[in-house]
PDB file of C-alpha atoms and ligand atoms in Angstrom:
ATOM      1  CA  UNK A   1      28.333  58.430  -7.291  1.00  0.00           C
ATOM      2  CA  UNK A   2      31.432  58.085  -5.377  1.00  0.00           C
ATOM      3  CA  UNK A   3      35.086  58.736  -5.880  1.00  0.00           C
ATOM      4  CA  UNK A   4      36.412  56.862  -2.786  1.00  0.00           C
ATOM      5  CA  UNK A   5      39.109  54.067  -4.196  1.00  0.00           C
ATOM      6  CA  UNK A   6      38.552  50.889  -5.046  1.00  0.00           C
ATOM      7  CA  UNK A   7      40.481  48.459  -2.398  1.00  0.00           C
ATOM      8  CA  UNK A   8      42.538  45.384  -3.541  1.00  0.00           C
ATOM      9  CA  UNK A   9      44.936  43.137  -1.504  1.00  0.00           C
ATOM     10  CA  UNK A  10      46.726  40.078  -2.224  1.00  0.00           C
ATOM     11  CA  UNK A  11      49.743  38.338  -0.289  1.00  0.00           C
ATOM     12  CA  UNK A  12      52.161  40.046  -3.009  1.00  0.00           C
ATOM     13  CA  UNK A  13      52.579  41.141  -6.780  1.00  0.00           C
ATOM     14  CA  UNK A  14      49.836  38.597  -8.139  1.00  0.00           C
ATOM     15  CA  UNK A  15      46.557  40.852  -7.589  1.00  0.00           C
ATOM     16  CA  UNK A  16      48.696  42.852  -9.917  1.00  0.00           C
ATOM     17  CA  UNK A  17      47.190  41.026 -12.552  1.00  0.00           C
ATOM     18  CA  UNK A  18      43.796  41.636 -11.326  1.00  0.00           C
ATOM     19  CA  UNK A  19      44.371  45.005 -11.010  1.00  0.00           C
ATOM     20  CA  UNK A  20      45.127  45.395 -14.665  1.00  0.00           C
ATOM     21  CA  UNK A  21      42.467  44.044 -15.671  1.00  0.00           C
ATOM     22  CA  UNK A  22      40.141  45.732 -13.467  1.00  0.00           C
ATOM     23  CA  UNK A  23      41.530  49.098 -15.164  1.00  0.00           C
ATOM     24  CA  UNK A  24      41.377  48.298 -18.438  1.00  0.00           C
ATOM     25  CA  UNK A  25      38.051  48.052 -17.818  1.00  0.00           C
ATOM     26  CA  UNK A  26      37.329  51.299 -15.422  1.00  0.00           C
ATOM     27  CA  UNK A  27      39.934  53.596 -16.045  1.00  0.00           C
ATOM     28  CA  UNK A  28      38.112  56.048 -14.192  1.00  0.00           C
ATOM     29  CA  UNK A  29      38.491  54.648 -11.055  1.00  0.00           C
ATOM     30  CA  UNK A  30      40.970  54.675  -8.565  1.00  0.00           C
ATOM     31  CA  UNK A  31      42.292  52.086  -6.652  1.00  0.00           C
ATOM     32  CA  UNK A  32      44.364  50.742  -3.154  1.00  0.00           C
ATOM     33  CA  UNK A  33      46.606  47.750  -4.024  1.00  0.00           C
ATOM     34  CA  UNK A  34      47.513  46.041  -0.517  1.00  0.00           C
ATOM     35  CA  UNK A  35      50.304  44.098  -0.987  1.00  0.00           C
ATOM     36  CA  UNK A  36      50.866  41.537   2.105  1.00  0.00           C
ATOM     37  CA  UNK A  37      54.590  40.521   1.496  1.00  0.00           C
ATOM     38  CA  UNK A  38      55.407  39.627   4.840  1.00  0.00           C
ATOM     39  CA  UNK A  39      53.028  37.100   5.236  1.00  0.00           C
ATOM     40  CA  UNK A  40      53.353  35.806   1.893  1.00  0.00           C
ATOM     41  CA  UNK A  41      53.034  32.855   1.129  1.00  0.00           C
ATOM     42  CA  UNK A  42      49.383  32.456   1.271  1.00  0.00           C
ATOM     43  CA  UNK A  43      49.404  28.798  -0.171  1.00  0.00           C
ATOM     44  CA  UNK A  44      51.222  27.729   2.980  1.00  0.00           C
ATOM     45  CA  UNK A  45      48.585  29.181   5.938  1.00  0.00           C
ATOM     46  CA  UNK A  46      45.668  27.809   7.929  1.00  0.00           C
ATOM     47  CA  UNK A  47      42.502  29.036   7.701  1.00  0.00           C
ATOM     48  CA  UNK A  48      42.406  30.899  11.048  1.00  0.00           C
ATOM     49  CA  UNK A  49      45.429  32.580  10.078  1.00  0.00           C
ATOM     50  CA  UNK A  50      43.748  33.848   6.202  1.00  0.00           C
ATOM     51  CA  UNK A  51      41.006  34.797   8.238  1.00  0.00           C
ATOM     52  CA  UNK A  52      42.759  36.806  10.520  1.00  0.00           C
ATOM     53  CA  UNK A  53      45.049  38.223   8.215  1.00  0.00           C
ATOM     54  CA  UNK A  54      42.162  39.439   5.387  1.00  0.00           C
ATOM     55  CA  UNK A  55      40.177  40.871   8.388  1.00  0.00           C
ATOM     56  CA  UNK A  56      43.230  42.933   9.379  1.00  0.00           C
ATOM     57  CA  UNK A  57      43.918  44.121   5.912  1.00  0.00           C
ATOM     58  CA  UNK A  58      40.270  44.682   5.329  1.00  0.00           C
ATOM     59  CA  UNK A  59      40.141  47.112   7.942  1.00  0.00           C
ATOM     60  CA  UNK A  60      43.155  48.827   7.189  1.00  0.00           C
ATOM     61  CA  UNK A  61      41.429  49.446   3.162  1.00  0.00           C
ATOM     62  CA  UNK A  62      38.225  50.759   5.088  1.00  0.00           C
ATOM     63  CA  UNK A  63      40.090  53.121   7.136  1.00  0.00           C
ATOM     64  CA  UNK A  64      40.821  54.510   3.474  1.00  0.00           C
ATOM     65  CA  UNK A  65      37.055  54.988   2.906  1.00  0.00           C
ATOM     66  CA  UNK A  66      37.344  52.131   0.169  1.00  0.00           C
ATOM     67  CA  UNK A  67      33.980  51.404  -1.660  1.00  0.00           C
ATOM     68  CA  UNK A  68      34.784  48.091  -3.090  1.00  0.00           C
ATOM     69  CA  UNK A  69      36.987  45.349  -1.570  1.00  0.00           C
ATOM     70  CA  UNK A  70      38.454  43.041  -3.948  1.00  0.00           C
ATOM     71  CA  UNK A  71      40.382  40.179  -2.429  1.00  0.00           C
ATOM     72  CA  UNK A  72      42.836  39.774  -5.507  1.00  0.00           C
ATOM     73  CA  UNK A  73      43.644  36.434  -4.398  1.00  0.00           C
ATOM     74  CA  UNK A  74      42.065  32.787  -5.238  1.00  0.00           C
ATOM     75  CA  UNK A  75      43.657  31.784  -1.308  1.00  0.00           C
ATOM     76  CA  UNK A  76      42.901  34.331   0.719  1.00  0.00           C
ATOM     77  CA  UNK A  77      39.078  33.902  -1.181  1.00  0.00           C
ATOM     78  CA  UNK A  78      38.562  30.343  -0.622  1.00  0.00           C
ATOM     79  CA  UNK A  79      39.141  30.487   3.281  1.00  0.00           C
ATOM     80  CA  UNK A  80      38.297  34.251   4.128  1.00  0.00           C
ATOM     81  CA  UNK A  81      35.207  35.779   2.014  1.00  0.00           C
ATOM     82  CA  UNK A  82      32.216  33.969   3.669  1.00  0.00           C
ATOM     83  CA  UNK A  83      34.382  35.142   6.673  1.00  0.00           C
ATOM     84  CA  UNK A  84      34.758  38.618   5.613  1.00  0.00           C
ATOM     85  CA  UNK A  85      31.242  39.414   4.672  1.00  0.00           C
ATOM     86  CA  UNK A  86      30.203  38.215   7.848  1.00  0.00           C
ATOM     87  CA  UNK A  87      32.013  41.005   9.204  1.00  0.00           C
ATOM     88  CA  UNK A  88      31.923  43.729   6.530  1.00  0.00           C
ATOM     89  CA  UNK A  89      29.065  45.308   4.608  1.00  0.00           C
ATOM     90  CA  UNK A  90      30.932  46.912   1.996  1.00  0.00           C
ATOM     91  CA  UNK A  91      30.666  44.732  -0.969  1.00  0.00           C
ATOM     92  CA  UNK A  92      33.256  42.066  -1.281  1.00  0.00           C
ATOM     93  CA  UNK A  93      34.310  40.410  -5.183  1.00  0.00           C
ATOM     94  CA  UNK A  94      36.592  37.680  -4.528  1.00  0.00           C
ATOM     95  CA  UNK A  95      38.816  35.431  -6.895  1.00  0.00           C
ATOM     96  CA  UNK A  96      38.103  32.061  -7.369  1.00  0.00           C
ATOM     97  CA  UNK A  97      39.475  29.021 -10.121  1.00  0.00           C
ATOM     98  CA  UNK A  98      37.275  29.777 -13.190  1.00  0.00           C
ATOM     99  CA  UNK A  99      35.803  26.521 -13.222  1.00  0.00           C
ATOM    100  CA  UNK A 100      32.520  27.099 -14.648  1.00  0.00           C
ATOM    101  CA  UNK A 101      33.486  28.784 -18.596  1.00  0.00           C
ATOM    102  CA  UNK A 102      36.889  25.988 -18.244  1.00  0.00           C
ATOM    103  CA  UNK A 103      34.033  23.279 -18.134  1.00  0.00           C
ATOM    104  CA  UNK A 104      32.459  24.986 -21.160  1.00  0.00           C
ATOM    105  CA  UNK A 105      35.753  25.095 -23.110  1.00  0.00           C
ATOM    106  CA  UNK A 106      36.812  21.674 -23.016  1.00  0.00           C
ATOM    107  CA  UNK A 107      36.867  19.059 -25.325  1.00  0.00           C
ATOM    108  CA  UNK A 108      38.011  16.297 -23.496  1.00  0.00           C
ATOM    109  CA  UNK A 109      36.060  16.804 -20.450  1.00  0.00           C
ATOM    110  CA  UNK A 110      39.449  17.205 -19.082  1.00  0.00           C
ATOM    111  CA  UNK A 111      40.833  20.451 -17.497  1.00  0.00           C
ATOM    112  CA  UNK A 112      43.507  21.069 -15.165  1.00  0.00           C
ATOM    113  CA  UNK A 113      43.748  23.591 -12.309  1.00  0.00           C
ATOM    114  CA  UNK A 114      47.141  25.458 -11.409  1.00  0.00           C
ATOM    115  CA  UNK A 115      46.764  26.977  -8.061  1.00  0.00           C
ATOM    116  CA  UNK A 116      48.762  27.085  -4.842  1.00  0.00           C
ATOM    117  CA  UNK A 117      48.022  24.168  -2.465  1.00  0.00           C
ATOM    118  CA  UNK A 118      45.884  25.339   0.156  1.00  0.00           C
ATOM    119  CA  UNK A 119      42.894  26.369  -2.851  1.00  0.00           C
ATOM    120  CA  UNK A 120      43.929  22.629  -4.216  1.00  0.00           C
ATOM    121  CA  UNK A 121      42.601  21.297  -0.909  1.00  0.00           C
ATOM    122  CA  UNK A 122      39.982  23.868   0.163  1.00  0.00           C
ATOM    123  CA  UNK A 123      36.069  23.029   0.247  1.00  0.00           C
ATOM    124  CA  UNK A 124      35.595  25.898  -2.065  1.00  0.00           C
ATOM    125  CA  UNK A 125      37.085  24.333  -4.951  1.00  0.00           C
ATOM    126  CA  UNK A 126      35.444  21.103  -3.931  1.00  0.00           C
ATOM    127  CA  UNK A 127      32.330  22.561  -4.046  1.00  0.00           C
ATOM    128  CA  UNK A 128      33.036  24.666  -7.298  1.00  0.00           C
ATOM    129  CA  UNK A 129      34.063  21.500  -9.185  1.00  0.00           C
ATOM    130  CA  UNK A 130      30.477  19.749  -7.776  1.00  0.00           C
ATOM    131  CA  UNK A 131      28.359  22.222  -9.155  1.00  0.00           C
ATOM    132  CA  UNK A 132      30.068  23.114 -12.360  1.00  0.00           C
ATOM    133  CA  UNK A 133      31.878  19.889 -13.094  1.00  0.00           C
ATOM    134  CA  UNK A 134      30.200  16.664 -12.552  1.00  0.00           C
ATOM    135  CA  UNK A 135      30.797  14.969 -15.932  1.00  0.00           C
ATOM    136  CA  UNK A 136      34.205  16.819 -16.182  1.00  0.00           C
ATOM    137  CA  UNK A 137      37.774  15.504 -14.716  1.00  0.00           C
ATOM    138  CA  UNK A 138      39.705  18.111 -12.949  1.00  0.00           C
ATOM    139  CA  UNK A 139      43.403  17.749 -11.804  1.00  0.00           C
ATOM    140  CA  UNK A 140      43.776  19.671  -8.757  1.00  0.00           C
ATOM    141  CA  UNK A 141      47.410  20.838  -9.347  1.00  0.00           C
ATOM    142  CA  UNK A 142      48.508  22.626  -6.178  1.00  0.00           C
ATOM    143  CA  UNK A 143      51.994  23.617  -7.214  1.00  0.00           C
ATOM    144  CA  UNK A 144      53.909  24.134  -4.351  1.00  0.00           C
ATOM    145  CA  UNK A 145      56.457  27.037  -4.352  1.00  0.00           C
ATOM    146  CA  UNK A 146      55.937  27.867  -7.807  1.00  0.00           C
ATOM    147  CA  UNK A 147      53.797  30.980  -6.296  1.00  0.00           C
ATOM    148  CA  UNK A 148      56.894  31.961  -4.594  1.00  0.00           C
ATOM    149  CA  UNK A 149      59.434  31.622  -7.146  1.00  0.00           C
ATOM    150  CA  UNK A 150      56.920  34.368  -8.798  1.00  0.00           C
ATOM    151  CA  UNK A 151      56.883  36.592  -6.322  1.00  0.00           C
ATOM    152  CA  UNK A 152      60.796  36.951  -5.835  1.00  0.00           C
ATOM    153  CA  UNK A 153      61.532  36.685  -9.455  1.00  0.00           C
ATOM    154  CA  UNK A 154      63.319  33.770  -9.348  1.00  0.00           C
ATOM    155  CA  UNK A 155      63.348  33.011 -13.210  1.00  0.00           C
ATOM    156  CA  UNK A 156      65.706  29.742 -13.066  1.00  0.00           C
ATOM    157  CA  UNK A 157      63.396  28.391 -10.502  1.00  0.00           C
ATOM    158  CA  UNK A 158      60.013  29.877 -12.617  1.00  0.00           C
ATOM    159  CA  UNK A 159      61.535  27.640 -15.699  1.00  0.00           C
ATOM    160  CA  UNK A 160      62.148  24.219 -13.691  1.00  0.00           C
ATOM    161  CA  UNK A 161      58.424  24.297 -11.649  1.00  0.00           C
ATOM    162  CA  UNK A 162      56.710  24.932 -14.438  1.00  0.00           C
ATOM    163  CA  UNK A 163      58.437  22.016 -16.411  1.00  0.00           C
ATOM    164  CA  UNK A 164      57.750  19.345 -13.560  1.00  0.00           C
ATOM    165  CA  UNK A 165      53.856  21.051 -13.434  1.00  0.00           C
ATOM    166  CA  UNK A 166      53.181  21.670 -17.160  1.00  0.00           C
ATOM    167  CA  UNK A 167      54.470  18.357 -17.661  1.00  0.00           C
ATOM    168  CA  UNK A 168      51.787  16.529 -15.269  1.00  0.00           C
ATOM    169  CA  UNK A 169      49.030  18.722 -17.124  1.00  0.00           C
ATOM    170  CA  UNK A 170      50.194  16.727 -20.236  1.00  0.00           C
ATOM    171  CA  UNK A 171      50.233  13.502 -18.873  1.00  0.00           C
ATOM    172  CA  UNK A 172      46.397  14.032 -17.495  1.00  0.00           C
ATOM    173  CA  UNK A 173      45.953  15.150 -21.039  1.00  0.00           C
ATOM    174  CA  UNK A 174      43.639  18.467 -19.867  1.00  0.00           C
ATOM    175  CA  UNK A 175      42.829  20.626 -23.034  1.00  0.00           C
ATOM    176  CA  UNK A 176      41.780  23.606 -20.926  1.00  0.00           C
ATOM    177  CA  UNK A 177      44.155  25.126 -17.815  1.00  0.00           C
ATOM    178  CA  UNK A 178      42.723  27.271 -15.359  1.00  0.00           C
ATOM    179  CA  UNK A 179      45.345  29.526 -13.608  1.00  0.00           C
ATOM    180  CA  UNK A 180      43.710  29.708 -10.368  1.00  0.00           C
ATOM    181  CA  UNK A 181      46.256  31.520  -8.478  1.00  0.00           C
ATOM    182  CA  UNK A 182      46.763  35.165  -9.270  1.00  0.00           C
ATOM    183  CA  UNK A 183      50.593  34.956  -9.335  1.00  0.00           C
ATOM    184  CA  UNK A 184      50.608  32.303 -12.525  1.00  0.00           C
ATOM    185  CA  UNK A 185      48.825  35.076 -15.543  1.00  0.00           C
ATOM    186  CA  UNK A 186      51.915  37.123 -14.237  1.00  0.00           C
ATOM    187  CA  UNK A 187      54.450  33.972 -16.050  1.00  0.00           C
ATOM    188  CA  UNK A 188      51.251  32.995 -18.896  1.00  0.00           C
ATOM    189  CA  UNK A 189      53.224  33.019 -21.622  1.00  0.00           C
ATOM    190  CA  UNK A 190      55.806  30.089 -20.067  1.00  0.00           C
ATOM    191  CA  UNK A 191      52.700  28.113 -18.902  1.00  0.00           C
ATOM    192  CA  UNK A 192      51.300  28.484 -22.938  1.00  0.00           C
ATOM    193  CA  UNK A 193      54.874  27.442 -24.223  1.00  0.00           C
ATOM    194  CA  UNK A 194      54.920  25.124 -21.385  1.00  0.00           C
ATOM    195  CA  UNK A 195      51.946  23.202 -22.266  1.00  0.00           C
ATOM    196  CA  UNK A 196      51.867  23.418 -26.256  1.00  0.00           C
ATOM    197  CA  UNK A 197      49.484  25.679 -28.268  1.00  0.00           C
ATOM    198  CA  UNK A 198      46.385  23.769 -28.182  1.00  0.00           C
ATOM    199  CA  UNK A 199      45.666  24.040 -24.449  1.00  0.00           C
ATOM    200  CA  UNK A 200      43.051  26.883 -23.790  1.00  0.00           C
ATOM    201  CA  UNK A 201      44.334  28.560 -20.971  1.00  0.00           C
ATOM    202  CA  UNK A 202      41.971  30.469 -18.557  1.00  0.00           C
ATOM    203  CA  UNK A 203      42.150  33.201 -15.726  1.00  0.00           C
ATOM    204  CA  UNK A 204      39.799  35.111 -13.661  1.00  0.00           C
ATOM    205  CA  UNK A 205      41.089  38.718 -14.174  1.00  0.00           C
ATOM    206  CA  UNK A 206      38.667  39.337 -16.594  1.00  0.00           C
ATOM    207  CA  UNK A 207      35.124  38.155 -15.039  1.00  0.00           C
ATOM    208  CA  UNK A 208      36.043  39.952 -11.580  1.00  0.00           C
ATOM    209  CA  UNK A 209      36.837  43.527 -13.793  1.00  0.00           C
ATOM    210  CA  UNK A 210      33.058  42.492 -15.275  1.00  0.00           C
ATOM    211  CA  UNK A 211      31.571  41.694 -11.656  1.00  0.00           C
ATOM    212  CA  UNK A 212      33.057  44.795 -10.405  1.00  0.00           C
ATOM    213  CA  UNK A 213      31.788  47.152 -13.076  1.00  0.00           C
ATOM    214  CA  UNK A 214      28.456  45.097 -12.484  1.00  0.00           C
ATOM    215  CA  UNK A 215      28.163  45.938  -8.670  1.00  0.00           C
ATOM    216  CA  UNK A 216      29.824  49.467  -9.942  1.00  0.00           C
ATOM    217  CA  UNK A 217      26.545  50.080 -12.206  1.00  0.00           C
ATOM    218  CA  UNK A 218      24.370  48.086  -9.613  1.00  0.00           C
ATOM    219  CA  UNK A 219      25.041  51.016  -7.096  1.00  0.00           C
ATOM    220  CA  UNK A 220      25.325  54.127  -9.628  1.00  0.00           C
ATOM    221  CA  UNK A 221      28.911  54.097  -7.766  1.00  0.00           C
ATOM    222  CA  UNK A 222      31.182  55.082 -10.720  1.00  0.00           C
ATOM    223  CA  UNK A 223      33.957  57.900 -10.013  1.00  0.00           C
ATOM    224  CA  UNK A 224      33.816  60.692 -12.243  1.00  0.00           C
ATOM    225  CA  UNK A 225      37.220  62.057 -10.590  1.00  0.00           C
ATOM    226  CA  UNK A 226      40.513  59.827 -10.983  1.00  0.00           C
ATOM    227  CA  UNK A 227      42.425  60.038  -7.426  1.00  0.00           C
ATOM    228  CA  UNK A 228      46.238  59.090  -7.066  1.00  0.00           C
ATOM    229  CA  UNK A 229      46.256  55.500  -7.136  1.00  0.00           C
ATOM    230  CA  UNK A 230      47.712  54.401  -3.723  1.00  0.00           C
ATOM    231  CA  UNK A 231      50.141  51.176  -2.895  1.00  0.00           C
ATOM    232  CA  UNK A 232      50.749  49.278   0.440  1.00  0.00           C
ATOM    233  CA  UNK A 233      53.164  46.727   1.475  1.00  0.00           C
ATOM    234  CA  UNK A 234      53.957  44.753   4.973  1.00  0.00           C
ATOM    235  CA  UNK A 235      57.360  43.931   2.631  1.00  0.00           C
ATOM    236  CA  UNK A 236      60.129  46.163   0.803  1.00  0.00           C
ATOM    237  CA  UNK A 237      58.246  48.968  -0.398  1.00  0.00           C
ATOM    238  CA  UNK A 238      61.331  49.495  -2.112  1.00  0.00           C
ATOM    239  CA  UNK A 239      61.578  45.973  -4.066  1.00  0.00           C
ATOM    240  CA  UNK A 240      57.781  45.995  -4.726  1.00  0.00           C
ATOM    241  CA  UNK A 241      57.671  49.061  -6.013  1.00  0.00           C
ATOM    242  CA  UNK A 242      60.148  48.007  -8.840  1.00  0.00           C
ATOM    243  CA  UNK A 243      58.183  44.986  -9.582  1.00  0.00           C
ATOM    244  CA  UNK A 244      55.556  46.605  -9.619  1.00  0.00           C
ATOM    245  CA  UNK A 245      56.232  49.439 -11.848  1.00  0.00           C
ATOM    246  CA  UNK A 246      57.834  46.664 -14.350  1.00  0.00           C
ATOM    247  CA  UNK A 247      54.512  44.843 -14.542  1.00  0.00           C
ATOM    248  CA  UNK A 248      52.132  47.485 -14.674  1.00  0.00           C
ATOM    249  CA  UNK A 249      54.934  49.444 -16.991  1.00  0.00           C
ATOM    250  CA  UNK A 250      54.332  53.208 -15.235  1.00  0.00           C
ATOM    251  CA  UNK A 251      55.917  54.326 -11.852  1.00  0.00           C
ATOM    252  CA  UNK A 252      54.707  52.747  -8.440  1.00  0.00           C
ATOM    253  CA  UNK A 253      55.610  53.991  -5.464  1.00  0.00           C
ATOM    254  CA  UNK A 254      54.302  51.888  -2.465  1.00  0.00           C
ATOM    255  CA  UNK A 255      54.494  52.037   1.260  1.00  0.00           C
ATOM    256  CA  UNK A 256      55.253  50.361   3.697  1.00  0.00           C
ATOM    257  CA  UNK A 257      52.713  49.503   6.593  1.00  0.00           C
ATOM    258  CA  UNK A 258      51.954  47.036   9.575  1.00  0.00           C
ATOM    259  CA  UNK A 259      49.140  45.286   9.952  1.00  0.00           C
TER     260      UNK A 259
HETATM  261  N1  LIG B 301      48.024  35.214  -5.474  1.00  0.00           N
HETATM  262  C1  LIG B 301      47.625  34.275  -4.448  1.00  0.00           C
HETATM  263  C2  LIG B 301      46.495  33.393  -4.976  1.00  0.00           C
HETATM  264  O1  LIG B 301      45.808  33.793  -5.896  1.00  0.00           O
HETATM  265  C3  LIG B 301      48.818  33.570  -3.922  1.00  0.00           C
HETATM  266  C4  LIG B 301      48.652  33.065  -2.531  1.00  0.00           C
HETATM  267  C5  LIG B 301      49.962  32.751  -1.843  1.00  0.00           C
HETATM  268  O2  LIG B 301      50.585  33.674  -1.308  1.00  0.00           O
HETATM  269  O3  LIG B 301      50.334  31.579  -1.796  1.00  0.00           O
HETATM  270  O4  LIG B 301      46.229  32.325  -4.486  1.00  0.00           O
END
């Protein structure tokens, strides 16, 4: 039993969705959110750089007696958590495409995955799509800036990306999208209007809240006393803390911090 915080960082306001969704499922629990806005974006760094970046943040989470590190971020995952838990032993649930229940869904044998484009081009996916997609054809949409655009808000910008992307998910004719970036559940309902009704579309918010209660019950490491839930940012703590409070509808007040 342990009421030490659950720790969560992304590059920005994306892991936002994977923090709702871990709380819906453990409302008990309290939580870190790590927002790393002055880095952002992700999609655009080498893998030295991810590395070095999620170990600094890491440590910064443990030095808040964390329990649980979630890296709320399908980037920062793909080219930092083999990394990371060669370093760490607190347990570490990362974000990756959900490949495996889109391969399940289809129809086709056609599914499309929206992500930024370093997790387009990393191993990781390559090696998620060879051992849970074989007989299946993936487009590998890395969709440049469209991350971004999410992150600042920028709604005209939002509307044109997602025409030019939505519009090569048609034209591969996937019947399933995974949203394999945590920014893009944040703008779902554009994506589903974007697309048409009858594309399933799929994120991972959901199977990390279920691995995390999993480890959670693994350990007998549930809270049983809700702490103040805490926010960071290497951004505006100011302008985060609005976005914030609009997506997860309650107050947030973050701070700011260096890493
Ligand atoms: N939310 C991050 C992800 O899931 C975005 C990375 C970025 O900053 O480009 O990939």
């Amino acid at each position: 039993m342990s009421n030490n915080s659950i720790g969560l960082f992304d590059s920005g306001v994306g892991g936002l969705s994977v923090l709702r969704e871990i709380r819906k499922s453990l409302p008990k629990e309290s939580f870190i959110f790590f927002a790393d806005q002055s880095h952002n974006p992700y999609g655009a760094k080498s893998e030295k750089q991810l590395q070095d970046l999620s170990y600094r943040i890491t440590k910064f989470l443990l030095g808040h007696n964390i329990k649980l590190l979630v890296i709320a971020c399908n980037t920062a995952t793909c080219y930092a958590i083999d990394y990371l838990r060669s370093k760490f032993k607190t347990p570490i649930v990362g974000v990756v495409p959900a490949i495996r229940p889109a391969v399940t869904g289809t129809k086709k044998g056609k599914i499309a995955v929206m992500c930024t484009p370093a997790t387009a081009k990393s191993s990781y996916l390559t090696s998620l799509i060879s051992d849970y997609a074989t007989f299946t054809s993936v487009l590998r949409l890395g969709c440049k800036n469209l991350e971004e655009s999410i992150e600042y808000l920028e709604g005209g910008k939002i509307t044109k990306l997602l025409d030019i992307y939505t519009d090569k998910i048609k034209k591969f004719g996937a019947d399933v999208v995974v949203l394999g970036c945590t920014h893009f559940p944040l703008v779902r309902d554009d994506i589903e209007k974007g697309v048409g009704p009858h594309i399933k579309i799929i994120d991972s918010g959901k199977a990390v809240a279920r691995r995390v209660k999993f480890l959670l019950a693994a350990e007998d490491d549930f809270s049983t006393k809700k702490l103040q839930d805490q926010y960071f940012t290497t951004g505006d703590p100011q302008k985060f803390s609005e976005v914030a409070s609009a997506l997860l509808k309650h107050k947030v007040v973050a701070r700011k911090v260096f890493i």
